[in-house]
Amino acid sequence: MRIYTSESVSEGHPDKLADQISDALLDACLEKDEFARVAIETLLTRGLAVVAGEVTVDGYIEVADIVRNTINEVGYTDHALGLDGATCGVMVAIQGQSPDIAAGVDTGGAGDQGMMFGMATKETPELMPLPIAIAHAMMARSASVRKSNPSLKLRPDAKSQVSVIYDEKGPRSIETVVVSQQHHEDQTQEEVRAIVREHIINPVLEQYKQYVNDEITFHINPTGIFTIGGPQGDTGVTGRKIIVDTYGGMCPHGGGAFSGKDPTKVDRSAAYMARYVAKNIVAADLADRCVVALAYAIGVAQPVSINIETFGTEHVSLETIEKRVRDTFDMSPKGIANTLGLRKFRYYQTAKNGHFGNASFPWEQTNAAASLRG
């Protein structure tokens, strides 16, 4: 038996808020120009947002307004929280995309070199690893409860961590659940722990009751207090939660972040394509578990390598799977954008509870499974 652990963070976590700002700005650029080149980073600290990067867009966006609206939407609307979207400072340092990079991208090549990974597994209906699926569900629940029940006095910042016991057949039971939830300073820890258990943990575990027993260890606000959070408690930076964004450590990661990048950046688009391919392989019942690895060279359209690992769960030969994948999918940046509709897609929601597992995202479709079955 082994124990696998994954974490998630709420939309009010400073790094996740930075991701949402970067993607809100990306979406605004794509609204003006679907071929915009965007690479935006955000840094957040007490009372201040700093936005920097490279943008080439046919149109104008009001950067400061978008930043403030995003901060307000998450719930940072009071100086007492360390950040007030209505009045916080916004510093902007944006320039055009480097012509050296543009020269490679304009011809259809990848916007950078790198490795990207996509995973799918039959552990959950959405074909995601169980630990990250549960952790994300708890953070989505945290935001929902906070917004719909203000009398509970929960604040935007929160983190979850879920450990699952696996045997040779897959996940067996949940071993440990950790939730740290920011709260109002006049609440006792007993009150907060009761609220978190009743309103966040228990409703989520009810969805996964086949993995629940009386032996689960719970750690709720284990430091004893969590009143200072968000950018007041810890600086937030775009792209610092890449394992939260993907598969919770159950799959390799190439290191590239997603948020704030347009579809020519294969850090993002090829990671989405790798997930799409892996999910369709599993949905086609060619394997029960699959990791697809892609690698690109800057300025080169097709990947320099495509590797598929099925961990001995394949139902046809790996050679057959690889041939069907190469025959079915165009892995160039243009092909990926066209297949998944990435120039029309709006990315803000991906920066809240992970980039994978949400059925509304186009790379979560299994419409290529029939072609892969042969």
Coordinates of C-alpha atoms in Angstrom, one line a residue:
M1 CA 0.0 0.0 0.0
R2 CA 1.0 3.6 -0.6
I3 CA -0.3 7.0 0.4
Y4 CA -0.6 9.7 -2.2
T5 CA -1.2 13.3 -1.2
S6 CA -2.4 16.3 -3.2
E7 CA -3.2 19.9 -2.3
S8 CA -5.5 22.7 -3.6
V9 CA -5.9 26.3 -2.7
S10 CA -8.9 28.6 -2.8
E11 CA -9.6 31.4 -5.2
G12 CA -8.6 33.8 -2.4
H13 CA -5.2 32.3 -2.0
P14 CA -2.7 35.0 -3.1
D15 CA -1.0 32.9 -5.8
K16 CA -4.4 31.9 -7.2
L17 CA -5.7 35.5 -7.1
A18 CA -2.6 36.5 -9.1
D19 CA -3.4 33.7 -11.6
Q20 CA -7.0 35.0 -11.9
I21 CA -5.8 38.6 -12.6
S22 CA -3.4 37.4 -15.3
D23 CA -6.1 35.3 -17.0
A24 CA -8.7 38.1 -16.7
L25 CA -6.3 40.4 -18.5
L26 CA -5.6 37.7 -21.1
D27 CA -9.4 37.3 -21.7
A28 CA -9.7 41.1 -22.2
C29 CA -7.0 41.0 -24.8
L30 CA -8.5 38.1 -26.6
E31 CA -11.9 39.9 -26.6
K32 CA -10.2 42.7 -28.5
D33 CA -8.0 40.5 -30.7
E34 CA -8.2 36.7 -30.9
F35 CA -4.7 36.6 -32.2
A36 CA -3.3 38.7 -29.4
R37 CA 0.1 37.7 -28.0
V38 CA 0.0 37.8 -24.2
A39 CA 2.3 36.8 -21.5
I40 CA 1.3 38.6 -18.3
E41 CA 2.6 38.1 -14.7
T42 CA 1.0 39.5 -11.6
L43 CA 2.5 40.1 -8.1
L44 CA 0.3 40.9 -5.1
T45 CA 1.2 42.2 -1.7
R46 CA -0.5 44.2 1.0
G47 CA -2.4 47.0 -0.8
L48 CA -0.6 46.6 -4.1
A49 CA -0.9 44.7 -7.4
V50 CA 2.0 44.8 -9.9
V51 CA 1.3 43.7 -13.5
A52 CA 4.2 43.1 -15.9
G53 CA 4.8 41.2 -19.1
E54 CA 4.6 41.3 -22.9
V55 CA 1.4 42.1 -24.8
T56 CA 0.8 42.7 -28.5
V57 CA -2.9 43.4 -29.1
D58 CA -5.0 45.2 -31.7
G59 CA -7.0 47.3 -29.2
Y60 CA -6.9 48.8 -25.7
I61 CA -7.7 47.3 -22.3
E62 CA -8.1 49.1 -19.1
V63 CA -5.6 47.2 -17.0
A64 CA -6.2 48.8 -13.6
D65 CA -9.9 48.4 -13.8
I66 CA -9.7 44.7 -14.7
V67 CA -7.2 44.1 -11.8
R68 CA -9.5 45.8 -9.3
N69 CA -12.6 44.1 -10.5
T70 CA -11.0 40.7 -10.2
I71 CA -9.8 41.4 -6.7
N72 CA -13.3 42.5 -5.7
E73 CA -15.0 39.5 -7.3
V74 CA -12.9 37.2 -5.2
G75 CA -13.9 39.0 -2.0
Y76 CA -11.0 41.3 -1.1
T77 CA -13.1 44.4 -0.6
D78 CA -11.9 45.7 2.8
H79 CA -8.7 47.2 4.1
A80 CA -9.0 44.9 7.1
L81 CA -8.3 42.0 4.7
G82 CA -5.0 43.6 3.6
L83 CA -6.3 44.3 0.1
D84 CA -9.3 46.4 -1.1
G85 CA -9.9 46.1 -4.9
A86 CA -11.6 49.5 -4.9
T87 CA -8.6 51.4 -3.6
C88 CA -5.4 49.3 -3.9
G89 CA -2.5 50.5 -5.9
V90 CA -2.0 49.0 -9.4
M91 CA 1.4 49.3 -11.1
V92 CA 1.7 48.4 -14.8
A93 CA 4.9 47.5 -16.6
I94 CA 3.8 45.9 -19.9
Q95 CA 5.7 46.0 -23.2
G96 CA 5.2 44.4 -26.7
Q97 CA 6.2 40.9 -27.5
S98 CA 9.9 40.5 -28.5
P99 CA 10.3 40.5 -32.3
D100 CA 12.7 37.6 -31.9
I101 CA 10.0 35.4 -30.4
A102 CA 7.4 36.7 -32.8
A103 CA 9.5 35.7 -35.8
G104 CA 9.2 32.0 -34.7
V105 CA 5.6 32.2 -33.7
D106 CA 4.4 34.1 -36.8
T107 CA 5.4 31.1 -39.0
G108 CA 3.3 28.7 -36.9
G109 CA 6.1 27.6 -34.5
A110 CA 5.9 27.1 -30.8
G111 CA 6.4 30.2 -28.6
D112 CA 9.0 28.5 -26.5
Q113 CA 10.8 25.2 -25.8
G114 CA 9.7 22.9 -23.0
M115 CA 8.0 19.7 -21.9
M116 CA 4.3 19.3 -21.2
F117 CA 2.4 16.4 -19.6
G118 CA -1.2 15.3 -19.6
M119 CA -2.8 12.6 -17.5
A120 CA -6.1 10.6 -17.3
T121 CA -7.1 7.8 -15.0
K122 CA -10.3 5.9 -14.3
E123 CA -10.2 6.7 -10.6
T124 CA -12.9 9.3 -10.9
P125 CA -15.8 10.0 -13.4
E126 CA -13.9 13.0 -14.7
L127 CA -10.8 10.8 -15.2
M128 CA -8.7 12.7 -12.6
P129 CA -6.6 11.4 -9.8
L130 CA -8.7 11.0 -6.6
P131 CA -6.6 13.1 -4.2
I132 CA -6.6 16.3 -6.3
A133 CA -10.3 15.8 -7.3
I134 CA -11.3 15.8 -3.6
A135 CA -8.9 18.7 -2.7
H136 CA -10.3 20.9 -5.5
A137 CA -13.9 20.0 -4.5
M138 CA -13.2 21.3 -1.0
M139 CA -11.8 24.6 -2.2
A140 CA -14.7 25.1 -4.6
R141 CA -17.0 24.4 -1.7
S142 CA -15.1 26.8 0.6
A143 CA -15.7 29.7 -1.9
S144 CA -19.3 28.8 -2.4
V145 CA -20.1 28.6 1.3
R146 CA -18.2 31.8 2.0
K147 CA -20.2 33.8 -0.6
S148 CA -23.6 32.3 0.1
N149 CA -23.3 32.4 3.9
P150 CA -21.6 35.6 4.9
S151 CA -22.8 35.2 8.5
L152 CA -20.3 32.3 8.9
K153 CA -17.6 35.0 8.7
L154 CA -15.2 33.0 6.5
R155 CA -12.6 34.9 4.6
P156 CA -11.2 34.3 1.1
D157 CA -8.0 32.5 1.7
A158 CA -8.0 28.7 2.2
K159 CA -6.0 25.6 1.5
S160 CA -6.8 21.9 1.4
Q161 CA -4.7 18.7 1.3
V162 CA -6.0 15.1 0.9
S163 CA -4.0 11.9 1.4
V164 CA -5.4 8.7 -0.1
I165 CA -4.3 5.1 0.6
Y166 CA -3.7 3.1 -2.6
D167 CA -3.3 -0.6 -3.1
E168 CA -2.4 -2.5 -6.3
K169 CA -5.9 -2.0 -7.6
G170 CA -6.1 1.8 -7.1
P171 CA -7.4 4.1 -4.4
R172 CA -8.8 2.3 -1.3
S173 CA -9.6 4.9 1.3
I174 CA -9.0 8.5 2.4
E175 CA -6.3 8.7 5.1
T176 CA -6.0 12.4 6.0
V177 CA -7.8 15.6 5.3
V178 CA -6.3 19.0 6.0
V179 CA -8.3 22.3 5.6
S180 CA -7.0 25.7 6.6
Q181 CA -9.7 28.3 6.3
Q182 CA -9.2 32.0 6.9
H183 CA -11.8 33.5 9.3
H184 CA -12.8 36.5 11.2
E185 CA -10.8 37.4 14.3
D186 CA -13.7 37.3 16.7
Q187 CA -14.3 33.6 16.0
T188 CA -12.9 30.8 18.3
Q189 CA -11.1 27.9 16.8
E190 CA -13.9 25.6 18.0
E191 CA -16.4 27.6 16.0
V192 CA -14.3 27.7 12.9
R193 CA -13.5 24.0 13.0
A194 CA -17.2 23.2 13.4
I195 CA -18.1 25.4 10.5
V196 CA -15.5 23.9 8.3
R197 CA -16.4 20.3 9.2
E198 CA -20.1 20.9 8.7
H199 CA -20.2 23.2 5.7
I200 CA -17.1 22.2 3.7
I201 CA -15.6 18.8 4.6
N202 CA -18.7 16.7 5.2
P203 CA -20.6 17.7 2.1
V204 CA -17.6 16.9 -0.1
L205 CA -16.8 13.6 1.5
E206 CA -20.5 12.6 1.0
Q207 CA -19.7 12.6 -2.7
Y208 CA -16.8 10.2 -2.1
K209 CA -18.3 8.1 0.6
Q210 CA -17.0 4.8 -0.8
Y211 CA -13.6 6.0 0.3
V212 CA -14.7 7.3 3.8
N213 CA -14.3 5.4 7.0
D214 CA -14.0 6.1 10.7
E215 CA -10.2 6.2 10.6
I216 CA -9.7 9.4 8.6
T217 CA -7.4 11.9 10.4
F218 CA -8.7 15.5 10.2
H219 CA -6.5 18.6 10.6
I220 CA -8.6 21.8 10.5
N221 CA -6.7 25.1 11.0
P222 CA -3.8 23.1 12.6
T223 CA -1.8 26.3 13.5
G224 CA -4.7 27.3 15.8
I225 CA -5.6 30.6 14.1
F226 CA -5.9 31.9 10.5
T227 CA -7.1 35.5 10.5
I228 CA -4.3 37.1 8.4
G229 CA -4.3 35.7 4.9
G230 CA -4.3 36.6 1.2
P231 CA -1.7 39.1 0.0
Q232 CA -1.5 40.5 3.5
G233 CA -0.1 37.3 4.9
D234 CA 1.9 36.1 1.9
T235 CA 2.9 37.6 -1.4
G236 CA 1.1 36.2 -4.4
V237 CA 2.7 35.5 -7.8
T238 CA 1.3 34.1 -11.1
G239 CA 2.3 30.5 -11.8
R240 CA 3.4 29.5 -8.4
K241 CA 0.8 26.7 -8.0
I242 CA 1.5 24.6 -11.0
I243 CA 1.0 21.2 -9.2
V244 CA -2.4 22.5 -7.9
D245 CA -3.2 23.5 -11.5
T246 CA -2.5 20.0 -12.9
Y247 CA -2.7 16.6 -11.3
G248 CA -1.6 17.1 -7.7
G249 CA 1.8 15.5 -8.1
M250 CA 0.4 12.3 -9.6
C251 CA 2.0 13.2 -12.9
P252 CA 5.3 14.8 -14.0
H253 CA 5.3 18.5 -14.7
G254 CA 7.4 20.3 -17.3
G255 CA 7.7 23.4 -15.1
G256 CA 5.8 25.9 -17.3
A257 CA 2.9 27.9 -15.7
F258 CA -0.4 28.5 -17.5
S259 CA -2.2 31.6 -16.5
G260 CA -1.7 34.9 -18.4
K261 CA -0.5 33.1 -21.6
D262 CA -2.2 33.0 -25.0
P263 CA -2.5 29.8 -27.0
T264 CA 0.8 30.2 -28.9
K265 CA 2.5 29.5 -25.6
V266 CA 2.8 25.7 -25.6
D267 CA 3.4 25.7 -21.8
R268 CA -0.3 26.1 -21.7
S269 CA -1.9 25.0 -25.0
A270 CA 0.2 21.8 -25.3
A271 CA -0.5 20.8 -21.7
Y272 CA -4.2 21.1 -22.5
M273 CA -3.7 19.0 -25.6
A274 CA -1.7 16.4 -23.7
R275 CA -4.7 16.1 -21.3
Y276 CA -7.1 15.9 -24.2
V277 CA -5.2 13.1 -25.8
A278 CA -4.7 11.2 -22.5
K279 CA -8.4 11.5 -21.6
N280 CA -9.5 10.3 -25.0
I281 CA -7.1 7.3 -24.8
V282 CA -8.7 6.3 -21.4
A283 CA -12.2 7.1 -22.6
A284 CA -11.6 4.9 -25.6
D285 CA -10.7 2.1 -23.2
L286 CA -7.3 1.7 -24.7
A287 CA -5.8 2.0 -21.2
D288 CA -7.0 2.6 -17.6
R289 CA -4.3 5.1 -16.8
C290 CA -2.3 7.2 -19.2
V291 CA 0.3 10.0 -19.2
V292 CA 1.1 11.8 -22.5
A293 CA 4.4 13.7 -22.7
L294 CA 5.1 16.3 -25.4
A295 CA 8.2 18.4 -26.0
Y296 CA 8.7 21.4 -28.3
A297 CA 11.4 23.6 -29.7
I298 CA 10.9 27.4 -30.1
G299 CA 9.9 28.3 -33.6
V300 CA 9.2 24.6 -34.6
A301 CA 5.6 23.7 -35.2
Q302 CA 5.5 19.9 -34.5
P303 CA 6.6 18.5 -31.2
V304 CA 10.2 17.1 -31.1
S305 CA 8.9 14.1 -29.1
I306 CA 5.6 12.4 -28.2
N307 CA 5.7 9.8 -25.4
I308 CA 2.8 7.8 -24.0
E309 CA 3.0 5.8 -20.7
T310 CA 0.1 3.5 -19.7
F311 CA 1.7 1.8 -16.6
G312 CA 0.8 -1.7 -17.8
T313 CA -2.9 -0.9 -17.9
E314 CA -3.1 -0.8 -21.7
H315 CA -5.7 -3.0 -23.5
V316 CA -3.9 -2.8 -26.9
S317 CA -0.2 -2.5 -27.6
L318 CA 1.6 0.8 -26.8
E319 CA 2.7 0.9 -30.5
T320 CA -0.9 0.8 -31.6
I321 CA -1.9 3.6 -29.2
E322 CA 1.0 5.8 -30.3
K323 CA 0.2 5.2 -34.0
R324 CA -3.5 6.1 -33.5
V325 CA -2.6 9.2 -31.6
R326 CA -0.1 10.4 -34.3
D327 CA -2.7 9.7 -37.0
T328 CA -5.6 11.4 -35.1
F329 CA -4.1 14.7 -33.6
D330 CA -2.4 17.7 -35.0
M331 CA 0.0 18.7 -32.2
S332 CA 1.2 22.0 -33.8
P333 CA 0.3 25.2 -31.9
K334 CA -2.1 26.1 -34.7
G335 CA -3.6 22.6 -34.8
I336 CA -4.0 22.6 -31.0
A337 CA -5.7 26.0 -31.0
N338 CA -8.1 24.9 -33.8
T339 CA -8.9 21.5 -32.3
L340 CA -9.7 22.9 -28.9
G341 CA -11.0 26.3 -29.9
L342 CA -8.5 28.1 -27.8
R343 CA -8.7 31.5 -29.5
K344 CA -12.4 31.7 -28.6
F345 CA -12.1 30.2 -25.2
R346 CA -12.0 32.5 -22.1
Y347 CA -9.6 31.4 -19.4
Y348 CA -10.5 33.1 -16.2
Q349 CA -12.3 30.1 -14.7
T350 CA -9.3 27.8 -15.2
A351 CA -7.4 29.9 -12.5
K352 CA -9.9 29.0 -9.7
N353 CA -10.0 25.2 -9.1
G354 CA -7.5 23.6 -11.5
H355 CA -7.2 23.5 -15.2
F356 CA -8.3 19.9 -15.5
G357 CA -11.4 17.9 -14.6
N358 CA -14.0 20.7 -15.4
A359 CA -16.4 19.3 -18.0
S360 CA -17.0 22.8 -19.4
F361 CA -13.3 23.1 -20.6
P362 CA -12.9 22.0 -24.3
W363 CA -9.8 19.8 -23.6
E364 CA -12.1 17.7 -21.3
Q365 CA -14.1 16.5 -24.2
T366 CA -13.9 12.8 -25.2
N367 CA -15.1 13.4 -28.8
A368 CA -11.9 11.8 -30.2
A369 CA -12.4 8.5 -28.4
A370 CA -14.2 6.9 -31.3
S371 CA -11.4 7.7 -33.7
L372 CA -8.8 6.2 -31.4
R373 CA -10.8 3.0 -31.0
G374 CA -10.1 2.3 -34.7

